[in-house]
mmCIF file with all atom_site columns, C-alpha atoms in Angstrom:
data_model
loop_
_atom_site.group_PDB
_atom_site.id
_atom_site.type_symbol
_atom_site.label_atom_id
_atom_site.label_alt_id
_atom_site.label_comp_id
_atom_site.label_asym_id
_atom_site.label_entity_id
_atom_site.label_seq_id
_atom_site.pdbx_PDB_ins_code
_atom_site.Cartn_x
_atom_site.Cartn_y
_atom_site.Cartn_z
_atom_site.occupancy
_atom_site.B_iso_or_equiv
_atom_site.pdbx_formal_charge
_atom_site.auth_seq_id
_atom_site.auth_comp_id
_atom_site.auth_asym_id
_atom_site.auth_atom_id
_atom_site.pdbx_PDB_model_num
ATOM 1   C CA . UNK A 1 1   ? 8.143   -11.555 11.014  1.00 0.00 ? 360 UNK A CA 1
ATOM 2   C CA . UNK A 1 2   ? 6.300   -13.004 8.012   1.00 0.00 ? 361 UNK A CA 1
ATOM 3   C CA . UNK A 1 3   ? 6.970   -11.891 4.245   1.00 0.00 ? 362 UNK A CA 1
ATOM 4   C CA . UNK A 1 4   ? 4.339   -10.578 2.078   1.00 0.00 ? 363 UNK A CA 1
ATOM 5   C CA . UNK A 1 5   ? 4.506   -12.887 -1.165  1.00 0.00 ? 364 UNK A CA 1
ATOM 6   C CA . UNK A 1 6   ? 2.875   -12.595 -5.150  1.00 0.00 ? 365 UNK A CA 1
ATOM 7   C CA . UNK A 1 7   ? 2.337   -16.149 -6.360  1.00 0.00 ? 366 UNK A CA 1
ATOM 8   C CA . UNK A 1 8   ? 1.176   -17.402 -9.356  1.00 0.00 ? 367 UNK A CA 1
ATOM 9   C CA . UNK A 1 9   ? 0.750   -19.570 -12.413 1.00 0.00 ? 368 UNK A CA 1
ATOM 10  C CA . UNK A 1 10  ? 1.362   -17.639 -15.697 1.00 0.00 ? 369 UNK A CA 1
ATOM 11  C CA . UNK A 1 11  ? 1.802   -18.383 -19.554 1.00 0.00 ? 370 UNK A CA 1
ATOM 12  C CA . UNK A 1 12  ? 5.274   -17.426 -21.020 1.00 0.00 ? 371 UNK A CA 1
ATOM 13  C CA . UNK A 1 13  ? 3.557   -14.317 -22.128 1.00 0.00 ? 372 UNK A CA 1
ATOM 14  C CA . UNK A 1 14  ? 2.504   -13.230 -18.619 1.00 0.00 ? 373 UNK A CA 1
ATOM 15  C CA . UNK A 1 15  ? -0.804  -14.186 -18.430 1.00 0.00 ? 374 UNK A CA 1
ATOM 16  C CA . UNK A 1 16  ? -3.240  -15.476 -15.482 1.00 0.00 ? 375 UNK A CA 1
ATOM 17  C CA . UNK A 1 17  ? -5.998  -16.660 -17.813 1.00 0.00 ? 376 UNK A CA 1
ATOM 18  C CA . UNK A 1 18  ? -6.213  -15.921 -21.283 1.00 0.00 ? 377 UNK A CA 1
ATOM 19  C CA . UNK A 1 19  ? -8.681  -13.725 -23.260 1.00 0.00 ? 378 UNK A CA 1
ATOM 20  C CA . UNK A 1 20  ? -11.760 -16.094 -22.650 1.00 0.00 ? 379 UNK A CA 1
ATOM 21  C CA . UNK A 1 21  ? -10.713 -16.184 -18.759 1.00 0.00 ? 380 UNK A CA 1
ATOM 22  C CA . UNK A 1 22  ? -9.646  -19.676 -18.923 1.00 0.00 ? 381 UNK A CA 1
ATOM 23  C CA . UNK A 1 23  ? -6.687  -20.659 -16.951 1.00 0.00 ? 382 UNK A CA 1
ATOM 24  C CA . UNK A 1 24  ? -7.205  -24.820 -17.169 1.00 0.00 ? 383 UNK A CA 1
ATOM 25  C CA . UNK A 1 25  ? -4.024  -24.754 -19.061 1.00 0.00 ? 384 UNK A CA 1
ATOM 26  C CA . UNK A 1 26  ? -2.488  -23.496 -15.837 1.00 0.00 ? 385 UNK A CA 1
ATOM 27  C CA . UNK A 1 27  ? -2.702  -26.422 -13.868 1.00 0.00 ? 386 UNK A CA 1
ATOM 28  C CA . UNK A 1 28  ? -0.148  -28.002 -11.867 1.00 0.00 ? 387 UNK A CA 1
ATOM 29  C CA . UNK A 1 29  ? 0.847   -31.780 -12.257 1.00 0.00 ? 388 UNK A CA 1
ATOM 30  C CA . UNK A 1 30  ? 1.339   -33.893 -9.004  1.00 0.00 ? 389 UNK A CA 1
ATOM 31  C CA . UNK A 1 31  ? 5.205   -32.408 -9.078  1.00 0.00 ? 390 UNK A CA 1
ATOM 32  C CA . UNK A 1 32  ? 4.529   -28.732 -9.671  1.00 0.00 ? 391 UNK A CA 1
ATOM 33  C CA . UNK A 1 33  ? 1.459   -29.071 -6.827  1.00 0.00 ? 392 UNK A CA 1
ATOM 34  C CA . UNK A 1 34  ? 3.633   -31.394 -4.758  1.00 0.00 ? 393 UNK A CA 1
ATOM 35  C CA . UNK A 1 35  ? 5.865   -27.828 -4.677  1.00 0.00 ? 394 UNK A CA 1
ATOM 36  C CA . UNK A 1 36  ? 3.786   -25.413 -4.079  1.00 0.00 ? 395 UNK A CA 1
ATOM 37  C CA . UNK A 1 37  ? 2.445   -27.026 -1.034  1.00 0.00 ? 396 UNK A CA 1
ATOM 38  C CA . UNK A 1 38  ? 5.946   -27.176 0.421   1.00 0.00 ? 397 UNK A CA 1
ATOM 39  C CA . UNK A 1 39  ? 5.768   -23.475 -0.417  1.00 0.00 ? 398 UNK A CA 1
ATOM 40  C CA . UNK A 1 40  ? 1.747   -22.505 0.658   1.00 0.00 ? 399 UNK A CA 1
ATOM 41  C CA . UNK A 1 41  ? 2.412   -24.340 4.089   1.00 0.00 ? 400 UNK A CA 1
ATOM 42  C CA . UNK A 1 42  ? 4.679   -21.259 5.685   1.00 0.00 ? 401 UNK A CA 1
ATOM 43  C CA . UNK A 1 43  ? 1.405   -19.172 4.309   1.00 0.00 ? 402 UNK A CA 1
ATOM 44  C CA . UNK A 1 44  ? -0.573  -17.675 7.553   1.00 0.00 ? 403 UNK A CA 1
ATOM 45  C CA . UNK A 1 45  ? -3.200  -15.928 5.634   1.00 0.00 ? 404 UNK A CA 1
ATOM 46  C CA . UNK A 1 46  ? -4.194  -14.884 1.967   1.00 0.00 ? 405 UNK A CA 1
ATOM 47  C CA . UNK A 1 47  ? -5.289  -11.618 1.107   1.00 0.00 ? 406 UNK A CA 1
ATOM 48  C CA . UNK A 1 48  ? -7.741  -12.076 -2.282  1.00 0.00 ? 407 UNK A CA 1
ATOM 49  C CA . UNK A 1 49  ? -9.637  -9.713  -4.147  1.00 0.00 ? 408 UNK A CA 1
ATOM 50  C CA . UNK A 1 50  ? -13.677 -11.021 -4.454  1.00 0.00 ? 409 UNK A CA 1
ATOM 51  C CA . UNK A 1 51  ? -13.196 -13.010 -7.905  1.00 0.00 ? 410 UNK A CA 1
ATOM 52  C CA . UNK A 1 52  ? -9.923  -14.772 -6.546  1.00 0.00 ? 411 UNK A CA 1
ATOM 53  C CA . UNK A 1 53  ? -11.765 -15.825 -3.623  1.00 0.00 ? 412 UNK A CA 1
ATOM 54  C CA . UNK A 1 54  ? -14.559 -17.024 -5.249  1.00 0.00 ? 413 UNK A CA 1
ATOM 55  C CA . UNK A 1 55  ? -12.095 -19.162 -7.037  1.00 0.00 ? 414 UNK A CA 1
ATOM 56  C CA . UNK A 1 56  ? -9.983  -20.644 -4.997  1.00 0.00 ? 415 UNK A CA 1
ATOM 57  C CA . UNK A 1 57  ? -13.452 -21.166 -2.229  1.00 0.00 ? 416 UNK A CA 1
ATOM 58  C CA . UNK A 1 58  ? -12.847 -24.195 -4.185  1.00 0.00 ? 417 UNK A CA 1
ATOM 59  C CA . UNK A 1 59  ? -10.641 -25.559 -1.545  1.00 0.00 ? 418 UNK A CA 1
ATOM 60  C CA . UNK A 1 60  ? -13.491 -25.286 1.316   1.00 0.00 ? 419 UNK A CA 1
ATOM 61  C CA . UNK A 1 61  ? -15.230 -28.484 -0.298  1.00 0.00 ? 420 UNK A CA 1
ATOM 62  C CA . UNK A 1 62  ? -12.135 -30.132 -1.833  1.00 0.00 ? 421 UNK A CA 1
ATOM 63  C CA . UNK A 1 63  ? -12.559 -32.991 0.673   1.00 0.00 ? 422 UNK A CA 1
ATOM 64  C CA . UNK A 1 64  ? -15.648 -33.854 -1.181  1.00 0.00 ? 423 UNK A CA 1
ATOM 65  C CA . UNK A 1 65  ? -14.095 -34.878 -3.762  1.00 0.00 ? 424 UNK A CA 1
ATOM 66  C CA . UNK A 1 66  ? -13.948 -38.566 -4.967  1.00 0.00 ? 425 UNK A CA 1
ATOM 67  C CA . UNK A 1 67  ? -10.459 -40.087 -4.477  1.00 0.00 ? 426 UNK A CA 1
ATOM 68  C CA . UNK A 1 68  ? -8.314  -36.940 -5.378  1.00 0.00 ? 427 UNK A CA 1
ATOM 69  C CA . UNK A 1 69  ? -4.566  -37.055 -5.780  1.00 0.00 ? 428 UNK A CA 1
ATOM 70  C CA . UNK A 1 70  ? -2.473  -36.665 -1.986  1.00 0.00 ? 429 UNK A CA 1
ATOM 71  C CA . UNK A 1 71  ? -1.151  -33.495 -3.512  1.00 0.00 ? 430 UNK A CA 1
ATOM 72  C CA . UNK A 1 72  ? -4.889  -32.120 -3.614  1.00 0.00 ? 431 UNK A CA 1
ATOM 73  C CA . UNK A 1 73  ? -5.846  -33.510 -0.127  1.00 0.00 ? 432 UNK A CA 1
ATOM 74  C CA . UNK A 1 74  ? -2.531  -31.912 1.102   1.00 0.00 ? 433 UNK A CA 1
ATOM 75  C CA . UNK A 1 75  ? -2.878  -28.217 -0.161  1.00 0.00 ? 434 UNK A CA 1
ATOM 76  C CA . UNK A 1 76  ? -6.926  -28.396 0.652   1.00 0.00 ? 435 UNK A CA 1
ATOM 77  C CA . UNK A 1 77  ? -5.673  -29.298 4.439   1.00 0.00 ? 436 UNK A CA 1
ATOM 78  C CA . UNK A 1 78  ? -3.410  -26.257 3.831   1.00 0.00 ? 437 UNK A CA 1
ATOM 79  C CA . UNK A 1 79  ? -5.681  -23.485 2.531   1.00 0.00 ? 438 UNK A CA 1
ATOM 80  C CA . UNK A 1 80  ? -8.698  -24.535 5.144   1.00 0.00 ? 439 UNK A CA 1
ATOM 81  C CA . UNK A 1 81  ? -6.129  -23.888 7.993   1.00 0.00 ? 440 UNK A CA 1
ATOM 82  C CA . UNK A 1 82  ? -4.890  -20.438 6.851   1.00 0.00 ? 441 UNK A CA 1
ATOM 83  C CA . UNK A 1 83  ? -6.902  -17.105 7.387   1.00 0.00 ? 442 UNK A CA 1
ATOM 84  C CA . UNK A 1 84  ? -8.474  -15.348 4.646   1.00 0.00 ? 443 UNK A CA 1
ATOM 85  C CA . UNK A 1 85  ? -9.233  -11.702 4.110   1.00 0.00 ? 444 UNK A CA 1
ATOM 86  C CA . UNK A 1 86  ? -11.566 -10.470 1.217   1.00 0.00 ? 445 UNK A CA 1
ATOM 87  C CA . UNK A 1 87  ? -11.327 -6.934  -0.258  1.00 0.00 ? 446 UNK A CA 1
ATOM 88  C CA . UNK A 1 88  ? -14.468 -6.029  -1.955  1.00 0.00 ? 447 UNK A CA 1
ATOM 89  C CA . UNK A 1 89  ? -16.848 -3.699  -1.826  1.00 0.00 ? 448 UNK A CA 1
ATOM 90  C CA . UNK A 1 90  ? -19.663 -6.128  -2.967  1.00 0.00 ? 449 UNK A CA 1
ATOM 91  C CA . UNK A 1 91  ? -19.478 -9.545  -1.367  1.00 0.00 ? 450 UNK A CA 1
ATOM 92  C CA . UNK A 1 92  ? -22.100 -9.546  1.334   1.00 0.00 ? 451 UNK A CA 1
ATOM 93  C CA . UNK A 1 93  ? -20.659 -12.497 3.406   1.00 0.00 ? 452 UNK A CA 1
ATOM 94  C CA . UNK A 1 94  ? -17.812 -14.952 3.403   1.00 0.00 ? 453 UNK A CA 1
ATOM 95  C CA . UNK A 1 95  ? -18.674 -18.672 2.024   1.00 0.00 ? 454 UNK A CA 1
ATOM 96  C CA . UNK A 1 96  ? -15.979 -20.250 3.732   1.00 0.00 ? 455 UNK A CA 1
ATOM 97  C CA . UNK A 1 97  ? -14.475 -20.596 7.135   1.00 0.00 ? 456 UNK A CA 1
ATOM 98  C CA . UNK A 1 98  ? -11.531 -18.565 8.971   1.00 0.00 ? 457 UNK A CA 1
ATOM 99  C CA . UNK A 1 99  ? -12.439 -15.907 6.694   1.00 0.00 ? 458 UNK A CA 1
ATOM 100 C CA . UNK A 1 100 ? -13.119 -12.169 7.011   1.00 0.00 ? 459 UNK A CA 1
ATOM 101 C CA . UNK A 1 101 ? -14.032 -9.458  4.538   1.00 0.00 ? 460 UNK A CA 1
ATOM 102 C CA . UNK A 1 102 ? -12.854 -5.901  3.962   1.00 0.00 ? 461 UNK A CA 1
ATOM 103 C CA . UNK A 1 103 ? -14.551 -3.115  2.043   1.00 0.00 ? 462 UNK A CA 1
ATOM 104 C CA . UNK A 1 104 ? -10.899 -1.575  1.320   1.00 0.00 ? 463 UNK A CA 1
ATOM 105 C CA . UNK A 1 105 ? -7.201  -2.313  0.696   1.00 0.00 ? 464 UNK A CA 1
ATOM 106 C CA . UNK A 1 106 ? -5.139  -0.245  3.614   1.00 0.00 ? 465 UNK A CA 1
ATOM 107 C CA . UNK A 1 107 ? -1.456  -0.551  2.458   1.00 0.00 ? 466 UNK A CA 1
ATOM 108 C CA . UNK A 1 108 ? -0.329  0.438   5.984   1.00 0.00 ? 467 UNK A CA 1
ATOM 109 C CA . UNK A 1 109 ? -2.341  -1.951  7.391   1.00 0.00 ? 468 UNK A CA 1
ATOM 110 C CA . UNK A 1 110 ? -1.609  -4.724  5.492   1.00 0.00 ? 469 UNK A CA 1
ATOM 111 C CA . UNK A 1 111 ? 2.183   -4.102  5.895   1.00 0.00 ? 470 UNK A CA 1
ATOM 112 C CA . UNK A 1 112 ? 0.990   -4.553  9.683   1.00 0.00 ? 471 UNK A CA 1
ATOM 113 C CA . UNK A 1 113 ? -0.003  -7.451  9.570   1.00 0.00 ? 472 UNK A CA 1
ATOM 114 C CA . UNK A 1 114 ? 2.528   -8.869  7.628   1.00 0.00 ? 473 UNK A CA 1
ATOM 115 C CA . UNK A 1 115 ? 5.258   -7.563  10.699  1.00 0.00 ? 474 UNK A CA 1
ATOM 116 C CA . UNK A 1 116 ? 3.291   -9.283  13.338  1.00 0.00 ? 475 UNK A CA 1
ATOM 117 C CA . UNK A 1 117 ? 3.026   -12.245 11.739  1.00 0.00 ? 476 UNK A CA 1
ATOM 118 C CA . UNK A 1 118 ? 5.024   -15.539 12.381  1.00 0.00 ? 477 UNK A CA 1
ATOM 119 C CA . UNK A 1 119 ? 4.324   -16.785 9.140   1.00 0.00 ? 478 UNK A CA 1
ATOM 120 C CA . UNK A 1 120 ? 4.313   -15.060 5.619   1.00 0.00 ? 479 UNK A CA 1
ATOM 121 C CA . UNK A 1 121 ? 1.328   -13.671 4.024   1.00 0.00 ? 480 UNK A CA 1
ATOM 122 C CA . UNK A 1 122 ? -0.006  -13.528 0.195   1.00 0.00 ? 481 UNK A CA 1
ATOM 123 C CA . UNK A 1 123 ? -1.689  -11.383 -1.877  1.00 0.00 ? 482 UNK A CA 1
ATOM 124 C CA . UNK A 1 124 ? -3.252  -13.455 -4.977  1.00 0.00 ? 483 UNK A CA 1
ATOM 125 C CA . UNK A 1 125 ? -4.944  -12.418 -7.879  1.00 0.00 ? 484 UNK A CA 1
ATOM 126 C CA . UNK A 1 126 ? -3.163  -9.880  -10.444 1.00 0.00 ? 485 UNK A CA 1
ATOM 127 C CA . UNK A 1 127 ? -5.635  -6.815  -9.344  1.00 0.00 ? 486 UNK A CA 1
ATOM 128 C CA . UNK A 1 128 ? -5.295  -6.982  -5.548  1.00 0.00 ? 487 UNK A CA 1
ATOM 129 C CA . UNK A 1 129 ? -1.558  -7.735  -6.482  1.00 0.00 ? 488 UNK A CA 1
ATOM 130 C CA . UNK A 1 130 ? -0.988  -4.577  -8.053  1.00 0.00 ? 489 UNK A CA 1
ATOM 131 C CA . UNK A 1 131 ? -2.413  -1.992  -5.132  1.00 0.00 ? 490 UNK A CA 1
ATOM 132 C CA . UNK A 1 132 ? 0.291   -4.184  -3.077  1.00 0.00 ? 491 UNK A CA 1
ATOM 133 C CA . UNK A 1 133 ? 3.076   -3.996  -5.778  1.00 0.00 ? 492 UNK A CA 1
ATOM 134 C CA . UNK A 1 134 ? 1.961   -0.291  -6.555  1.00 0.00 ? 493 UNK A CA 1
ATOM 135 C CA . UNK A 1 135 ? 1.781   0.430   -2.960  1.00 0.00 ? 494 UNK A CA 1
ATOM 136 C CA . UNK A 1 136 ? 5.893   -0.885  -2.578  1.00 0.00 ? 495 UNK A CA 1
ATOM 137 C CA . UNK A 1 137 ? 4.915   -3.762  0.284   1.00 0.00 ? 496 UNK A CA 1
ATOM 138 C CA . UNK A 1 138 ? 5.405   -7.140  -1.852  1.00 0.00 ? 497 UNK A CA 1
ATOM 139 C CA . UNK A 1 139 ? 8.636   -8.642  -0.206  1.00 0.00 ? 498 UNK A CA 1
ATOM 140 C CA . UNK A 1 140 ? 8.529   -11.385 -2.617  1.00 0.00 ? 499 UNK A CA 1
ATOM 141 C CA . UNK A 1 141 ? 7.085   -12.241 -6.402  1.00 0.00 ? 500 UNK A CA 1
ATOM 142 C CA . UNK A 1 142 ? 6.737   -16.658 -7.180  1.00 0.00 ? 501 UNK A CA 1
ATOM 143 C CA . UNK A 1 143 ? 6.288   -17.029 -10.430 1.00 0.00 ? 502 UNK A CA 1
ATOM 144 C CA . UNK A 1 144 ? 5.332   -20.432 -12.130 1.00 0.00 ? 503 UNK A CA 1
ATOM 145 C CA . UNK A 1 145 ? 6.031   -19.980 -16.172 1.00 0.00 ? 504 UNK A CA 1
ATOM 146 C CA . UNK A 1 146 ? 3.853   -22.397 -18.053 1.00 0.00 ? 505 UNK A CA 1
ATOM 147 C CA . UNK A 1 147 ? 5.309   -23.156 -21.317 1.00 0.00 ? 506 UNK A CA 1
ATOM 148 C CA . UNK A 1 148 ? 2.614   -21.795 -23.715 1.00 0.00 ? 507 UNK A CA 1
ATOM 149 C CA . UNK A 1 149 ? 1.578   -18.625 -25.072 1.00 0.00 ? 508 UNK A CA 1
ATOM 150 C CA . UNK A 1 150 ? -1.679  -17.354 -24.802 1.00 0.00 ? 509 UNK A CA 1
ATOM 151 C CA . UNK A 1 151 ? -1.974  -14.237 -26.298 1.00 0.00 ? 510 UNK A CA 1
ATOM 152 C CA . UNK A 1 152 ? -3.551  -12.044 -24.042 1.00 0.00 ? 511 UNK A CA 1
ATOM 153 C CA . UNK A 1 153 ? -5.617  -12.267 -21.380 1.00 0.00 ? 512 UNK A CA 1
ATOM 154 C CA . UNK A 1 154 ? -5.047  -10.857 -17.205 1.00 0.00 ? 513 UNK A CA 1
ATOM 155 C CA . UNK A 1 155 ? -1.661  -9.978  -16.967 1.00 0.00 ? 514 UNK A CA 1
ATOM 156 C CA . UNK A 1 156 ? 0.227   -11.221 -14.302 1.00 0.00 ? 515 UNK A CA 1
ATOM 157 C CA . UNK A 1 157 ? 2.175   -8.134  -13.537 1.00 0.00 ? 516 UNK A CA 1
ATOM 158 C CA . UNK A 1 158 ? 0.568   -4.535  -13.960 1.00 0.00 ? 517 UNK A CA 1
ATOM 159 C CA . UNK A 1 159 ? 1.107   -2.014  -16.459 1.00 0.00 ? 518 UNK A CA 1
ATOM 160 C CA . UNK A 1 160 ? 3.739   0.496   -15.798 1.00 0.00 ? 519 UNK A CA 1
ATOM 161 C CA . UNK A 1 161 ? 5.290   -0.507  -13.338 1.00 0.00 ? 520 UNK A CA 1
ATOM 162 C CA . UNK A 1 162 ? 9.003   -0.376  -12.529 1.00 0.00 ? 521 UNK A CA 1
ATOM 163 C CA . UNK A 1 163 ? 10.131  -2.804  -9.771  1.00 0.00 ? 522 UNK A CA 1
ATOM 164 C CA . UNK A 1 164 ? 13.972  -3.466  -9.378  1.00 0.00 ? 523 UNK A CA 1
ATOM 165 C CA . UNK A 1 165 ? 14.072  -7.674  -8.188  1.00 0.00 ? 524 UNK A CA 1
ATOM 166 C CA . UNK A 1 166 ? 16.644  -9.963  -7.336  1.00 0.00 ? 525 UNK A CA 1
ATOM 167 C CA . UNK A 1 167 ? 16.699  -13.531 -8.529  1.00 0.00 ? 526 UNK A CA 1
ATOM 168 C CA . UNK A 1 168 ? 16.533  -15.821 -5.548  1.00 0.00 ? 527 UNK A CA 1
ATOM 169 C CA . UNK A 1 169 ? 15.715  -19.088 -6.783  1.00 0.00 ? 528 UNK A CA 1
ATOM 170 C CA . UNK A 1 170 ? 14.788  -21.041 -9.775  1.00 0.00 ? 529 UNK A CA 1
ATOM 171 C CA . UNK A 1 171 ? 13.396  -24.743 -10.315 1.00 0.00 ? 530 UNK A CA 1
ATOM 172 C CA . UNK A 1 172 ? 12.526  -26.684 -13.723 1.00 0.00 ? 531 UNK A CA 1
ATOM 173 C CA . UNK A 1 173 ? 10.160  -28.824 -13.305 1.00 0.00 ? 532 UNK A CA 1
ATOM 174 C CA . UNK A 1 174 ? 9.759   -32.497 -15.772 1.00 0.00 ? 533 UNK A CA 1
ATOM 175 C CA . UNK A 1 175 ? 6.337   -30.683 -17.570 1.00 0.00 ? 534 UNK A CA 1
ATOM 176 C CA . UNK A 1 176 ? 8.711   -27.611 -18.809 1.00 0.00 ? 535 UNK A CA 1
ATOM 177 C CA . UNK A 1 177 ? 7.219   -25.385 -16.080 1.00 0.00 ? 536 UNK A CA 1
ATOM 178 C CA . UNK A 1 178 ? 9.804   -23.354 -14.157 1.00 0.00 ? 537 UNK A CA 1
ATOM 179 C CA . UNK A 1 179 ? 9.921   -21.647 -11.020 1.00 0.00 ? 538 UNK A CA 1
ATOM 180 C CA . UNK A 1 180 ? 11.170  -18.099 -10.155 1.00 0.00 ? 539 UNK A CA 1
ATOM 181 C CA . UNK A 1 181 ? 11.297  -16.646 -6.641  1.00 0.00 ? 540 UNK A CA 1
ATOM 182 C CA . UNK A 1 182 ? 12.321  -13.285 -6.786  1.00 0.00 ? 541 UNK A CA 1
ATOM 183 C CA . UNK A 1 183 ? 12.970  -10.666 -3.749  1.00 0.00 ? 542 UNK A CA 1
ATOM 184 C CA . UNK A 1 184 ? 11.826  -7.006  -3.471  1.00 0.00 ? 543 UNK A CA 1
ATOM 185 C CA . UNK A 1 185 ? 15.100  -5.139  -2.261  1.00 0.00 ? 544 UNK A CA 1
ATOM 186 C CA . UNK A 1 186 ? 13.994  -3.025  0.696   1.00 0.00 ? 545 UNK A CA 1
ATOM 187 C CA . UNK A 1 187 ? 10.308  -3.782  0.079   1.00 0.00 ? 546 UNK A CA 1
ATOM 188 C CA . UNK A 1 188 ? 8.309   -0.890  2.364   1.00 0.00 ? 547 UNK A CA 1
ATOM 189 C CA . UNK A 1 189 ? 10.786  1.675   1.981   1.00 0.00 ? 548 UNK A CA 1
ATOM 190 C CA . UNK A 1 190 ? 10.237  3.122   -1.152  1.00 0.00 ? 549 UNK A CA 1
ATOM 191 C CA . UNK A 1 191 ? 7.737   2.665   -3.575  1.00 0.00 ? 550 UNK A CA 1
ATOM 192 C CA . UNK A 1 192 ? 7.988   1.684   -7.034  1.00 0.00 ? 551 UNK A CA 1
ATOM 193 C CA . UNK A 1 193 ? 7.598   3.490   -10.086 1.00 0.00 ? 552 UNK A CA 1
ATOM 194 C CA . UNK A 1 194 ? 4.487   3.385   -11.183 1.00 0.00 ? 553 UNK A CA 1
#
């Protein structure tokens, strides 16, 4: 049975991308990415709202790049071989491949899939993130703490919400970037405060 897993890259002030929507101070140096590939390869499929997946559709033409780092020719191998799911209402078709698109978020069925599959699952992007966390089926949070502030911005983490987590694992990384894996007790069987 997979887990159902909340990554992602966040200021100290729990931010996504700042105010302007920038997140380039986000990314990861070869250690950080070296990482979160070990992490990303036990992922089976992501679940992304439409502007996440537009982003990260990225990785579809990675390869195309001139001479990028192993790191990014590792994790592009790793996100063309997972499946993708899409909840939106608005994208008309999928741009890249192994990829399938929803017109709604079904909690129940989500949790589903998660329980049939051998490998874990994700949810990215804050929004689609919090109808999972809201919904009490996020087994696990990652969080990557970049050390600056931004000021505002998309939260990582939604409003009002109460969430009781237990500290699994931790990892400092050279650039001042630290890792936090935290586990939902009994995620599914009750849901959150919200």
């Amino acid at each position: 049975m997979g887990r159902l897993i909340y990554s992602g890259i966040t200021s100290l002030d729990g931010y996504t991308a700042d105010a302007a929507g920038d997140f380039d101070w986000a990314t990861p140096d070869d250690e950080v990415h070296a990482f979160i590939n070990a992490l990303e390869r036990k992922i089976g499929t992501y679940l992304y709202g439409r502007r996440m997946y537009e982003t990260m559709a990225f990785w579809e033409t990675a390869r195309e790049l001139v001479d990028p780092p192993d790191v990014v020719r590792e994790y592009t191998d790793i996100w063309q071989a997972a499946e993708k799911i899409v909840y939106s209402h608005n994208l008309a078709a999928a741009t890249t491949m192994r990829t399938r698109i929803e017109r709604s978020f079904d909690a129940a069925e989500v949790r589903r899939l998660v329980s049939e599959s051998r490998l874990s699952v994700s949810v990215g992007g804050p929004g689609l993130a919090a109808h999972a966390l809201k919904a009490g089926i996020v087994d696990e949070i990652h969080r990557f703490v970049t050390p600056i502030i931004v000021g505002g911005g998309t939260r990582f983490l939604p409003e009002h919400l109460r969430l009781p987590l237990e500290l699994r694992g931790e990892r400092r990384f050279r650039n001042g970037m630290v890792y936090l894996r935290y586990v939902v007790p009994q995620a599914g069987s009750v849901p959150p405060v919200a």
